[in-house]
mmCIF file of C-alpha atoms and ligand atoms in Angstrom:
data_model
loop_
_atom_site.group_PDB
_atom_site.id
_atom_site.type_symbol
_atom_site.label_atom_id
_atom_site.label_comp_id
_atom_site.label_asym_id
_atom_site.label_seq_id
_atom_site.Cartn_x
_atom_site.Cartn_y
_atom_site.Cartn_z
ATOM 1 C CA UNK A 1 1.338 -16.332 20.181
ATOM 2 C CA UNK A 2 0.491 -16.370 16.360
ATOM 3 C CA UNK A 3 3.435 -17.435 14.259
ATOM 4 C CA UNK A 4 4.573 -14.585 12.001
ATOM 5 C CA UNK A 5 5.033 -15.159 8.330
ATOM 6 C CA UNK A 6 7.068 -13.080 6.040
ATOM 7 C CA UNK A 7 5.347 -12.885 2.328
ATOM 8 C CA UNK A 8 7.670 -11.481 -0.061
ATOM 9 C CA UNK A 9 6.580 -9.885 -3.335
ATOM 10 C CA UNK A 10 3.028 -9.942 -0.865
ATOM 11 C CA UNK A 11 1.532 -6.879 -3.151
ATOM 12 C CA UNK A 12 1.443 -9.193 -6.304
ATOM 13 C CA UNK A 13 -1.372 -11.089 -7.672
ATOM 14 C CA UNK A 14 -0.869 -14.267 -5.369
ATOM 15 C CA UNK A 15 1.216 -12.818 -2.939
ATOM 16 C CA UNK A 16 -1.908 -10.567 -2.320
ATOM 17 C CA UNK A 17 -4.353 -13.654 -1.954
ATOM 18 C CA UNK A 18 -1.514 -15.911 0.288
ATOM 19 C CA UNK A 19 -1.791 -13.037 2.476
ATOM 20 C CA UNK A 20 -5.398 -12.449 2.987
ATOM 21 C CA UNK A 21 -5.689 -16.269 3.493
ATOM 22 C CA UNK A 22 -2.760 -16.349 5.811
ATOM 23 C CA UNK A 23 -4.173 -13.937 7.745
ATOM 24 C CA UNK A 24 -7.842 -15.651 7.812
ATOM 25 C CA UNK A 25 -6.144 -18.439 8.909
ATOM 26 C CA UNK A 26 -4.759 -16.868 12.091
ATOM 27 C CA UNK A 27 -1.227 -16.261 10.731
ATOM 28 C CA UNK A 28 0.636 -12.761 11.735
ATOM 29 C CA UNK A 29 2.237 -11.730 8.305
ATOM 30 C CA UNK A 30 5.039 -9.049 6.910
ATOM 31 C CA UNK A 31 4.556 -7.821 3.874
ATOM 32 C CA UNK A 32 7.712 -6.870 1.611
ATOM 33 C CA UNK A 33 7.640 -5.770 -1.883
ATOM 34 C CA UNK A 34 9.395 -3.263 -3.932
ATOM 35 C CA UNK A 35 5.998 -2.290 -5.982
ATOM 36 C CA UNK A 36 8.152 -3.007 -9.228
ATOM 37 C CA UNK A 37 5.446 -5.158 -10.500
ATOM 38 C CA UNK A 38 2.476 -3.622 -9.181
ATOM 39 C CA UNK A 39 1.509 -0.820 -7.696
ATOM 40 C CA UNK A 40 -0.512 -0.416 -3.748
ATOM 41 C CA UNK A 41 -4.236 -1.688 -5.510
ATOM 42 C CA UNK A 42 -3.651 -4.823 -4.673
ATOM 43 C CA UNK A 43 -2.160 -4.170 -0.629
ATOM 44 C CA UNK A 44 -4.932 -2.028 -0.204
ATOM 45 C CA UNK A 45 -7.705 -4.642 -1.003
ATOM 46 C CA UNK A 46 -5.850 -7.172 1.346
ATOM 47 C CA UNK A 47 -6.396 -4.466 4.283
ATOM 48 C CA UNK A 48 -10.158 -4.356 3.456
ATOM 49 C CA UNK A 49 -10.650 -7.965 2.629
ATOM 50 C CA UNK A 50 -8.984 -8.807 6.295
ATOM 51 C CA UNK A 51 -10.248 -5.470 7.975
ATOM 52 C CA UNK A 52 -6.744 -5.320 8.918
ATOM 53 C CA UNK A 53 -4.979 -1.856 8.567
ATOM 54 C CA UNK A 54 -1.911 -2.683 10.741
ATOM 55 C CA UNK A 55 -0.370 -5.012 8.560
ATOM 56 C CA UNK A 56 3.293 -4.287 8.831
ATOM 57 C CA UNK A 57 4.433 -3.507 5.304
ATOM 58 C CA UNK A 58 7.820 -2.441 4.061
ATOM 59 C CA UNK A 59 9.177 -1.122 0.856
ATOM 60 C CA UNK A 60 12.467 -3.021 0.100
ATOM 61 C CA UNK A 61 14.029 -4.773 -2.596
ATOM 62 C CA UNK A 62 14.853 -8.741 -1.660
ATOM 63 C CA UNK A 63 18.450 -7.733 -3.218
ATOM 64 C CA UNK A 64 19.129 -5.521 -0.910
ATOM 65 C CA UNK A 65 20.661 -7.774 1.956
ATOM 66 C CA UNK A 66 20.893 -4.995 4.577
ATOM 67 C CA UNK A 67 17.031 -4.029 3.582
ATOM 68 C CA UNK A 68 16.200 -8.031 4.776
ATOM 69 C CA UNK A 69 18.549 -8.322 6.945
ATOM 70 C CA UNK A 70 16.769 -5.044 9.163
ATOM 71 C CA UNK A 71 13.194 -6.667 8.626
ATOM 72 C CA UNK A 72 14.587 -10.156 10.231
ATOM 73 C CA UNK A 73 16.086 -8.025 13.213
ATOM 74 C CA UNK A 74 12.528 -5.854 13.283
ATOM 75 C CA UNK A 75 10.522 -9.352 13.618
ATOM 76 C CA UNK A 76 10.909 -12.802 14.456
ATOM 77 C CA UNK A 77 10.070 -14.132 11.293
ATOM 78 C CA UNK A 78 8.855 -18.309 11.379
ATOM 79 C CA UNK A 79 8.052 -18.395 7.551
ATOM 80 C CA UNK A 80 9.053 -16.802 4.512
ATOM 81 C CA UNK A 81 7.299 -17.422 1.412
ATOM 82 C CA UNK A 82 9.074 -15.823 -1.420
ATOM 83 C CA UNK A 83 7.090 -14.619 -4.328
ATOM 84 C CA UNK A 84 9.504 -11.509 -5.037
ATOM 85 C CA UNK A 85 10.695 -12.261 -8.763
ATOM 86 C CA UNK A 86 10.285 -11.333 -12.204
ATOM 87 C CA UNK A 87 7.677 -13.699 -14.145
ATOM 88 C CA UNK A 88 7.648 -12.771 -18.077
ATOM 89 C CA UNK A 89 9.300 -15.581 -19.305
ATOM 90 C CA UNK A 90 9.313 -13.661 -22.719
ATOM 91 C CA UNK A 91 11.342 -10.766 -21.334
ATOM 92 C CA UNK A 92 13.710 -12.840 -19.329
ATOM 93 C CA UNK A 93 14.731 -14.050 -22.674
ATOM 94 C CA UNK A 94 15.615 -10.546 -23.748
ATOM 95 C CA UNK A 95 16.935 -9.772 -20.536
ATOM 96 C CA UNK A 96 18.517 -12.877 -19.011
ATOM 97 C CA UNK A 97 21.286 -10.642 -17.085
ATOM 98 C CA UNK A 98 18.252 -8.750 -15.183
ATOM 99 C CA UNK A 99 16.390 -12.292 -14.428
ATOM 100 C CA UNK A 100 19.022 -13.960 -13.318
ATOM 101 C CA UNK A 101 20.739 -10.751 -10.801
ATOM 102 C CA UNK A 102 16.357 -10.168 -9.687
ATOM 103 C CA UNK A 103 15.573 -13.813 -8.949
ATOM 104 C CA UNK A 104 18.873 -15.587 -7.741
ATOM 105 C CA UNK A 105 20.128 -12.477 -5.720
ATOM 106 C CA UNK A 106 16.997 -11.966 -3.788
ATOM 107 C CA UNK A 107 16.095 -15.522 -3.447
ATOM 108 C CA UNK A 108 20.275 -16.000 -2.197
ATOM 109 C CA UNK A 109 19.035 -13.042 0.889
ATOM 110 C CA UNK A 110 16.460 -14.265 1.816
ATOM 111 C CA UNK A 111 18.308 -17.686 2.399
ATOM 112 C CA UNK A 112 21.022 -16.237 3.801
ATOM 113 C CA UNK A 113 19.179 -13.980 6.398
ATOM 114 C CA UNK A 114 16.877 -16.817 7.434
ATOM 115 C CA UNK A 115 20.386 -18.969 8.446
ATOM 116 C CA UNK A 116 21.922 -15.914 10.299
ATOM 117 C CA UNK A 117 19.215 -15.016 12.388
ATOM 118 C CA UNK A 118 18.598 -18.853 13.439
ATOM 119 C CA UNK A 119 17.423 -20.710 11.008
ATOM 120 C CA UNK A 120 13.898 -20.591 9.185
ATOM 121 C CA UNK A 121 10.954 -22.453 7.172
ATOM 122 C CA UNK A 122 11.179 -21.286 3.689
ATOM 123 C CA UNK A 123 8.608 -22.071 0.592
ATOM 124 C CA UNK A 124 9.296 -21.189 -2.918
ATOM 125 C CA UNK A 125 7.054 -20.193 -5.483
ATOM 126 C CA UNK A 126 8.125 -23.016 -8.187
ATOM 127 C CA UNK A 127 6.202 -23.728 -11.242
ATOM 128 C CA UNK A 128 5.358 -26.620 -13.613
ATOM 129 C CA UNK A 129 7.328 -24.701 -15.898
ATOM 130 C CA UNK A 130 10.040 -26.952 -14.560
ATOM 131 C CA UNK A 131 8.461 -30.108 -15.987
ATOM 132 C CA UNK A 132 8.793 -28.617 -19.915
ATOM 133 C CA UNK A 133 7.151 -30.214 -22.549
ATOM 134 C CA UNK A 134 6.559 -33.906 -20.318
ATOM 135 C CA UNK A 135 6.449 -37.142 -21.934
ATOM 136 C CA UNK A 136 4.132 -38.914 -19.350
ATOM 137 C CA UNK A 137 1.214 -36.606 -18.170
ATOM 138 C CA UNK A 138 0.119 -36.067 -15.750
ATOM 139 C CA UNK A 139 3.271 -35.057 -14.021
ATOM 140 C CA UNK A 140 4.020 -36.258 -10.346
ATOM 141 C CA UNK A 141 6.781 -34.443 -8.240
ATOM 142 C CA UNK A 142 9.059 -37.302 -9.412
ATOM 143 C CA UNK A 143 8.965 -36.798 -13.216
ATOM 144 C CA UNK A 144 12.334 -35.484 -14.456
ATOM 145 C CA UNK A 145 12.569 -32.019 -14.797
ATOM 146 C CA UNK A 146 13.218 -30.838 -18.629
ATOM 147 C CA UNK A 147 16.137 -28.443 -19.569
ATOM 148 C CA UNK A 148 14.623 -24.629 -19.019
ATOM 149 C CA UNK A 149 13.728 -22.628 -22.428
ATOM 150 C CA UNK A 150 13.893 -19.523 -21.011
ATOM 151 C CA UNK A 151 15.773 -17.685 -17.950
ATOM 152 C CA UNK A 152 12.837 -17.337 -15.896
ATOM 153 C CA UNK A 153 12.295 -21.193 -16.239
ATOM 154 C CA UNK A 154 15.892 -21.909 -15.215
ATOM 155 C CA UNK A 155 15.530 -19.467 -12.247
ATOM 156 C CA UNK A 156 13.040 -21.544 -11.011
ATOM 157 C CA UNK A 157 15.382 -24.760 -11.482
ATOM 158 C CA UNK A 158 17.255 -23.007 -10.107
ATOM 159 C CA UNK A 159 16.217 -21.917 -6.980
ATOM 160 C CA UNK A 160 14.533 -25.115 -6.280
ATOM 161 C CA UNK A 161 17.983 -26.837 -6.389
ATOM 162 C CA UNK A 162 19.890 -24.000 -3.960
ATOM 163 C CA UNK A 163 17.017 -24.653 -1.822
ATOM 164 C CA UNK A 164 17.367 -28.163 -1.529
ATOM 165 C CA UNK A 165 21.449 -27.380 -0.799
ATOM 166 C CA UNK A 166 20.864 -25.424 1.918
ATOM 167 C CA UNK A 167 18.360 -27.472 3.339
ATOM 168 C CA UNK A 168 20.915 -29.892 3.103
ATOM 169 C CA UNK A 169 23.380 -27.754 4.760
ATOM 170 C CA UNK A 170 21.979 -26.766 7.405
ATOM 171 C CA UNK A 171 19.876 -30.090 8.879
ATOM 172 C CA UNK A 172 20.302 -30.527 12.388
ATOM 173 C CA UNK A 173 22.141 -27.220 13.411
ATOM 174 C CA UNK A 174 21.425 -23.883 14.721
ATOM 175 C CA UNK A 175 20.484 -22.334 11.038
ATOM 176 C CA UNK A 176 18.217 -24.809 10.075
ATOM 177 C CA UNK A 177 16.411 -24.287 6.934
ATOM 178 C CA UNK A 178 13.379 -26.497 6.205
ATOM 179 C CA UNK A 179 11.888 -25.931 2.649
ATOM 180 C CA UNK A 180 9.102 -26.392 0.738
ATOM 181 C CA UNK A 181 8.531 -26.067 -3.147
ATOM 182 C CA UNK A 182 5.105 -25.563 -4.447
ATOM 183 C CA UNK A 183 5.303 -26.027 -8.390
ATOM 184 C CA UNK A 184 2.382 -23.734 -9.575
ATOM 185 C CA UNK A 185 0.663 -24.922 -13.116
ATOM 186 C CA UNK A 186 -1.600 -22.049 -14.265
ATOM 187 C CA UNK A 187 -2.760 -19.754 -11.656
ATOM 188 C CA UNK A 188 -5.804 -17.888 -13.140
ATOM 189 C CA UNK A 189 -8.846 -16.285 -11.495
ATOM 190 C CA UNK A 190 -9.569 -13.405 -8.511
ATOM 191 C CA UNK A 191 -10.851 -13.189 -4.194
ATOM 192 C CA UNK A 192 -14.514 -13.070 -4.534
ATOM 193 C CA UNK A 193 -14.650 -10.228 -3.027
ATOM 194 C CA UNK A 194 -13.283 -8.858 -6.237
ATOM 195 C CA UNK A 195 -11.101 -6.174 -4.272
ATOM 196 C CA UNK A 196 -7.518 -8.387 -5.272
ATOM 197 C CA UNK A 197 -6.786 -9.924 -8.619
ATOM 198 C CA UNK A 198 -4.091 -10.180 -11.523
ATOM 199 C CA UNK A 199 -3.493 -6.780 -12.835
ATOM 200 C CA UNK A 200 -1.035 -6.977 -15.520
ATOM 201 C CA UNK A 201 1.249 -3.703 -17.146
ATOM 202 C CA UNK A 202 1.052 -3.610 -20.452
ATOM 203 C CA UNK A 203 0.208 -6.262 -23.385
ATOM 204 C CA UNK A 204 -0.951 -9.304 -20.807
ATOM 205 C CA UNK A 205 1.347 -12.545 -21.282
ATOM 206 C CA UNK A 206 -0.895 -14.957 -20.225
ATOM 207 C CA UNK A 207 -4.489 -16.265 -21.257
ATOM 208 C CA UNK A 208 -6.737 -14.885 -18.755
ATOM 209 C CA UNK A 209 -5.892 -11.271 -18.138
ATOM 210 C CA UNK A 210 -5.865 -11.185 -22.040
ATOM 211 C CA UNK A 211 -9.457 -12.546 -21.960
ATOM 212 C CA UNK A 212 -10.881 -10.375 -19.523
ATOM 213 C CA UNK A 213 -9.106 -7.377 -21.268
ATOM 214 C CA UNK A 214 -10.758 -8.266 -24.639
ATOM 215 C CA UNK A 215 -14.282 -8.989 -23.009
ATOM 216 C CA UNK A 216 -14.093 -5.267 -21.670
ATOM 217 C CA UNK A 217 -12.712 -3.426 -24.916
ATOM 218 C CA UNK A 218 -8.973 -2.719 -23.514
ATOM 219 C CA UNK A 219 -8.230 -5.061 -26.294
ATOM 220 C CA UNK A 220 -9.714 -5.654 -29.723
ATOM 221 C CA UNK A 221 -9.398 -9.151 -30.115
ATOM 222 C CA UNK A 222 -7.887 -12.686 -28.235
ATOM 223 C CA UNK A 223 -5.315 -14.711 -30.727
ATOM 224 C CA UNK A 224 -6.037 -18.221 -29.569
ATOM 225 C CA UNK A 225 -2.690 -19.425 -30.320
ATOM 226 C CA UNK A 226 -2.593 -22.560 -32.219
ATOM 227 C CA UNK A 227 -5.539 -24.498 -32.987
ATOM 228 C CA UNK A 228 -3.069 -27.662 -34.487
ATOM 229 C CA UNK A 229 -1.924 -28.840 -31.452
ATOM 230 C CA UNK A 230 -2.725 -32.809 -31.548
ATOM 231 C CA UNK A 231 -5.206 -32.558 -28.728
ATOM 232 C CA UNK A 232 -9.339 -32.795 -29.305
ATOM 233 C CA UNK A 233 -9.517 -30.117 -30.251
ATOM 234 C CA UNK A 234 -6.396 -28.500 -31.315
ATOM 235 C CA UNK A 235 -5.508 -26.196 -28.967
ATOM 236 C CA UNK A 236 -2.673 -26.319 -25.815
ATOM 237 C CA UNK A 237 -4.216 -28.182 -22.545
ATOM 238 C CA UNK A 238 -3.104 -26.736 -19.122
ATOM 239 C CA UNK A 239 -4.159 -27.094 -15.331
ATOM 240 C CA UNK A 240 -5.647 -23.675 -14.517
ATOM 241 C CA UNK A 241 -5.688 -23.325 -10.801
ATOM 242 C CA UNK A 242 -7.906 -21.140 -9.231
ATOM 243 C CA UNK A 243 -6.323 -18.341 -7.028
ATOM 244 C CA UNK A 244 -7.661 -18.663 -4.048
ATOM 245 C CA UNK A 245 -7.412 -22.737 -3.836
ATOM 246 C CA UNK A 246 -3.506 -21.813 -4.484
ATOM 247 C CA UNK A 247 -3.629 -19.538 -1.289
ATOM 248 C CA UNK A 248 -4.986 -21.960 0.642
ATOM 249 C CA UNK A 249 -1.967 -24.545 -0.602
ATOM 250 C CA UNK A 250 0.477 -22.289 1.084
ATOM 251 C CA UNK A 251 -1.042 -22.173 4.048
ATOM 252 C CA UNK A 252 -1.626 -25.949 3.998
ATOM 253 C CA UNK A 253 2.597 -25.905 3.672
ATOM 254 C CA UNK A 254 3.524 -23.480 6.068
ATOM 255 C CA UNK A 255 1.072 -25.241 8.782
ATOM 256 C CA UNK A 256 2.929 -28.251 7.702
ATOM 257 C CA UNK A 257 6.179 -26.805 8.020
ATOM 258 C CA UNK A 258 5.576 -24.922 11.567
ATOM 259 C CA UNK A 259 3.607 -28.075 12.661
ATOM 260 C CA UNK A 260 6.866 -30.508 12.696
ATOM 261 C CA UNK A 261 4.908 -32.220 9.871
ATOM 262 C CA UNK A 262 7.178 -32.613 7.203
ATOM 263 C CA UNK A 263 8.892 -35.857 6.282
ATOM 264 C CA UNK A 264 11.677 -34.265 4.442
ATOM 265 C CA UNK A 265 13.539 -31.309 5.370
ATOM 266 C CA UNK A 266 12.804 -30.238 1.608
ATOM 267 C CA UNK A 267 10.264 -31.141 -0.029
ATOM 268 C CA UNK A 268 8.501 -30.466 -3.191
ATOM 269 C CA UNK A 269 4.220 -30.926 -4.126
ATOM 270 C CA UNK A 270 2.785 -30.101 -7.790
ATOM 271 C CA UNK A 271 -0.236 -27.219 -7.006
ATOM 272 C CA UNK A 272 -2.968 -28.414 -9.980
ATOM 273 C CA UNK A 273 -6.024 -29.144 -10.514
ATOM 274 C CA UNK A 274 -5.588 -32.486 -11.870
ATOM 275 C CA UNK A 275 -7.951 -31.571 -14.320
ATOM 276 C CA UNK A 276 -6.434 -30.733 -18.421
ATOM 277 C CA UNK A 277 -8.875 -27.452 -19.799
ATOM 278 C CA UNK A 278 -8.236 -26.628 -23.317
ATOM 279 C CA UNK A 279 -7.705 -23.349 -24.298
ATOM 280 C CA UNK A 280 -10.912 -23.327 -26.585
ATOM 281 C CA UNK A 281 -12.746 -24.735 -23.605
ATOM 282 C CA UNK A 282 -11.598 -22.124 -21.246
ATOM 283 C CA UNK A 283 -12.926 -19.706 -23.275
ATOM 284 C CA UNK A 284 -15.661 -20.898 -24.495
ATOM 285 C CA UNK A 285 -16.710 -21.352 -20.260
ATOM 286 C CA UNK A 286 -16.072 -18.039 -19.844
ATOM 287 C CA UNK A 287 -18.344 -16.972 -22.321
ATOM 288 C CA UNK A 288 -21.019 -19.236 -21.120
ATOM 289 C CA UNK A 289 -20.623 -18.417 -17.201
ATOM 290 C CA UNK A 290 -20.304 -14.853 -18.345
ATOM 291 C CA UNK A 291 -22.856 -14.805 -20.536
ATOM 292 C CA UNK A 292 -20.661 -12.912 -23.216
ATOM 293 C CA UNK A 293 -19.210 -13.491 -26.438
ATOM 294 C CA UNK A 294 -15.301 -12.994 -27.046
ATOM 295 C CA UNK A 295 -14.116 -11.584 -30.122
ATOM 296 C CA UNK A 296 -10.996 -14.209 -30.851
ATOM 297 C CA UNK A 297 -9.832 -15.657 -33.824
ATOM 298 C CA UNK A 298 -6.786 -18.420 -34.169
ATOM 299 C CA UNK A 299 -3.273 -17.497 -34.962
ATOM 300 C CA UNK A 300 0.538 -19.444 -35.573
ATOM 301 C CA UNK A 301 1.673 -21.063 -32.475
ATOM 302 C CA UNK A 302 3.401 -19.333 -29.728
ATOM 303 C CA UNK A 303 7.079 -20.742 -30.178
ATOM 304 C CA UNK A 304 8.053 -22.226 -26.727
ATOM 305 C CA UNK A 305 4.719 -23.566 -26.065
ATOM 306 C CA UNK A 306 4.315 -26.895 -25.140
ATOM 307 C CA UNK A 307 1.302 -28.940 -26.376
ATOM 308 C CA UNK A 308 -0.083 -30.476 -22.675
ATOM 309 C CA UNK A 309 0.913 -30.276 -19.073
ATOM 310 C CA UNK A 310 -1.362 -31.136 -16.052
ATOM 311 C CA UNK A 311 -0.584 -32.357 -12.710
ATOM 312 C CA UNK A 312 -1.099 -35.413 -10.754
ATOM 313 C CA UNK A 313 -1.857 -33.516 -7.480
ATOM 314 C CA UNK A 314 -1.809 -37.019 -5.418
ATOM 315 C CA UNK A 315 0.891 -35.932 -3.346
ATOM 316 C CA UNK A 316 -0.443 -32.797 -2.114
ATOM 317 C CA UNK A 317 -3.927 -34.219 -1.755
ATOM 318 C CA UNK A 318 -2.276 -36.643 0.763
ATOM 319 C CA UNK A 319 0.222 -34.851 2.346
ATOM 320 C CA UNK A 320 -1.201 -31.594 2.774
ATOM 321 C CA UNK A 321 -4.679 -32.452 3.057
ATOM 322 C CA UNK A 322 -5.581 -29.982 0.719
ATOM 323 C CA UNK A 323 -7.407 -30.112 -2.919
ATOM 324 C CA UNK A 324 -8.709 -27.495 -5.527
ATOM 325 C CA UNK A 325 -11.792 -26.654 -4.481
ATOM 326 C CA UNK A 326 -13.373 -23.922 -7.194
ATOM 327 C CA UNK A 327 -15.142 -24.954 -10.768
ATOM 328 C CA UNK A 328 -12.949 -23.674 -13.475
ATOM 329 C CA UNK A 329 -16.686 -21.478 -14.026
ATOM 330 C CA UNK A 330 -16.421 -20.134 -10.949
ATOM 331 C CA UNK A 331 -12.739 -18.837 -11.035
ATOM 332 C CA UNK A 332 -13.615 -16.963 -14.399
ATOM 333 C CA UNK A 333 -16.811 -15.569 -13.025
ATOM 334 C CA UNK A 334 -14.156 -13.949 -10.529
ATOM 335 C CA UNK A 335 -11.517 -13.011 -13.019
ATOM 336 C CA UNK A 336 -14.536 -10.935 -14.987
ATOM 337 C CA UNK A 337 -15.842 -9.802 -11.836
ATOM 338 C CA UNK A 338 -12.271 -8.438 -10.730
ATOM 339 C CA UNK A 339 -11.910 -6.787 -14.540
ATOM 340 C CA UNK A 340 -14.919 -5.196 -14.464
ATOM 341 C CA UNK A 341 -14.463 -3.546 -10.933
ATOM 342 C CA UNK A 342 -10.767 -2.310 -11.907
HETATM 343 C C1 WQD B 1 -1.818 -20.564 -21.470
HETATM 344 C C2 WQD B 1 -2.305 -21.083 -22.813
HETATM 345 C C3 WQD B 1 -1.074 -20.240 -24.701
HETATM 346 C C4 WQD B 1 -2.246 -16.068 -24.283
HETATM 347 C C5 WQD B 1 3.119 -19.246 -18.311
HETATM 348 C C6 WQD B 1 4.536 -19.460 -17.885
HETATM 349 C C7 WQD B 1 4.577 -20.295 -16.645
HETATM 350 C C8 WQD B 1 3.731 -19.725 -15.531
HETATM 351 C C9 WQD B 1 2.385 -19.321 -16.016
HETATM 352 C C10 WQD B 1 4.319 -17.422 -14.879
HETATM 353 C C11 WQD B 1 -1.166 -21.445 -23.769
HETATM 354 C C12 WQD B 1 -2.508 -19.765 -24.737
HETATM 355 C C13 WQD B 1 -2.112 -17.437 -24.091
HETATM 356 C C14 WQD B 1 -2.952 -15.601 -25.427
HETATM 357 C C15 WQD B 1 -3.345 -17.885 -26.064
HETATM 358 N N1 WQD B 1 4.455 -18.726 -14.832
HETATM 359 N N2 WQD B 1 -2.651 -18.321 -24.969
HETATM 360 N N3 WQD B 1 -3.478 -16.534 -26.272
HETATM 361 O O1 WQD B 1 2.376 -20.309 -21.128
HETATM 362 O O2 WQD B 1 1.014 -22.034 -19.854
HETATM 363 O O3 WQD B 1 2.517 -20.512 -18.627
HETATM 364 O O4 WQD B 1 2.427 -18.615 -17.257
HETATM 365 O O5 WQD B 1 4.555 -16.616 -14.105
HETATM 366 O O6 WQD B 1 5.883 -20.434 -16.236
HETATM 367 O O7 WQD B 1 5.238 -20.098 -18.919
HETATM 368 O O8 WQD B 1 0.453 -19.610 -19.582
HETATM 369 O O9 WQD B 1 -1.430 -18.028 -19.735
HETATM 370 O O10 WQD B 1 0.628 -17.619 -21.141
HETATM 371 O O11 WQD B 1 -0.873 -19.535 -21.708
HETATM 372 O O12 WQD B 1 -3.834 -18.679 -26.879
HETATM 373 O O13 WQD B 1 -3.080 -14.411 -25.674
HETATM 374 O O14 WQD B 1 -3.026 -20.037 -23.466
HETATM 375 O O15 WQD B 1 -0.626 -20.567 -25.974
HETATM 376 O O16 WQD B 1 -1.566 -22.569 -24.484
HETATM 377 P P1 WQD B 1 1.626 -20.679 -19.922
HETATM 378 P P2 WQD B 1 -0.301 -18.592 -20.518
#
């Protein structure tokens, strides 16, 4: 019998793509989300891309213990992957009572349900957001983790480290809980199939919604920010990982986990390309595989930005036999293909 896999926050932008590629990969998988983040869009292309219309999906909040509680007792769940959280590291500096209650409390549930109803395999969405502003690049699972600047970035710390307790906890009993961290660097890009992709409320955060948004006219103009940044030339480097390749990483981990596979009971792998893309240069290849040109201009600095972060992906090469597969070209052909179909 398939294993079943519970994806929470599964309606999101990568909770959307874990699923499809959960599913292609033979998986049975629960969908929970409370649509605070996003709306059906997303669900809805999942059914399409799969051809699946009986995925089971329900409607609950993660904080809502009962709510979780009644989906364990409703199926015999073999892997969670939790993706429900809030992400806007700006806002969670505004708001660091309503980060910390949304990502610890739900995150806290879904632990504690998994123990009572016999233990579970658990990943985490982490992210290199952990690492901070690294001295030694690129940055392996062992490099020291940097004091958070924001609340989202501590919930993260957080997490990781009340996943590694109970995993602790609970080796060798009846509520065993293996888990697995994947630390995320910058997940950009859509499916090809351009049905599922990032879809943003409001101003966009990060760099490649804001892109897309400017290339189609939702927004006048991209502020590059920074362009004084000691790097070649002058703007931030990060490890943009395409969306799809990041699917395929958590199905690589839950196979581990369901396979006996791991050597830890928790364990942690960085989910990279390996590969530092300037911000200039990401642009500038999305113009060029797009055959566009972006109206941007360079601003001041974002404050909280850190120059250069990329990951030595080693470890997950090795232990989950998987690697990044798509061109950074590639993954923004997708991300303007995805824009231009919303
Ligand atoms: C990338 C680069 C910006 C927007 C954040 C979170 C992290 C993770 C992913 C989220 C930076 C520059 C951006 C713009 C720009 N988790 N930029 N103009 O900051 O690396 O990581 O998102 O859920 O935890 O911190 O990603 O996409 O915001 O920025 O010049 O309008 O693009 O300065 O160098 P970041 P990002």
């Amino acid at each position: 019998m398939a294993k079943k896999v519970l994806v929470s926050g599964g309606a999101g932008y990568i909770g959307s793509h874990v699923t499809v590629e959960l599913i292609s990969a033979g998986y049975d998988v629960v969908v929970a989300d409370n649509l605070s983040n996003c709306d059906m869009t997303c669900f809805d292309g999942v059914k399409k891309i799969t051809g699946r219309d009986d995925i089971p999906f329900y409607q609950i909040d993660c904080c809502d213990y009962d709510a979780v509680d009644t989906l364990f007792t409703e199926h015999k769940i073999d892997a969670v992957i939790h993706f429900a959280a809030f992400k806007a590291v700006g806002e969670s500096v505004a708001k660091p009572i309503k980060y910390y209650r949304n990502n610890l409390v739900s995150f806290l549930n879904i632990l504690e349900v998994s123990k009572n109803h016999g233990g579970c395999n658990v990943l985490f969405s982490s992210s290199a957001t952990v690492y901070g502003e690294a001295e030694v690049l690129p940055v392996t699972e062992q490099t020291p983790r940097l004091p958070a600047t924001s609340p989202y970035g501590n919930t993260k710390q957080m997490c990781e480290d009340i996943l590694r307790d109970v995993v602790k906890a609970t080796a060798s009993s009846s509520e065993e809980i293996r888990g697995i961290a994947l630390r995320y660097f910058n997940p950009i890009g859509a499916h090809p199939s351009a049905l599922i992709g990032e879809l943003p409320r409001g101003v966009p955060n990060n760099l490649v919604p804001f892109i897309t948004q400017t290339a189609i006219g939702k927004r006048e103009c991209l502020s590059i920010f920074g362009n004084d940044y000691p790097t070649e030339d002058g703007t931030c480097l990060r490890d943009y990982i395409d969306v799809v390749d990041l699917a395929k990483a958590h199905v690589a981990a839950v196979t581990r986990m369901l396979g006996g596979k791991m050597k830890e009971n928790y364990e942690i792998f960085n989910i990279g390309t390996g590969r530092p893309v300037s911000v200039y240069e990401l642009v500038t290849a999305f113009e060029k595989v797009n055959g566009l040109k972006l109206n941007y201009k360079f601003v001041d600095r974002r404050p909280g930005d850190v120059t250069a972060i990329w990951a030595d992906t080693t470890l997950a090469n090795e232990e989950l036999g998987w690697k990044a597969e798509r061109s950074v070209e590639e993954t923004l052909a997708s991300a303007w293909a995805w824009e231009r179909n919303l």
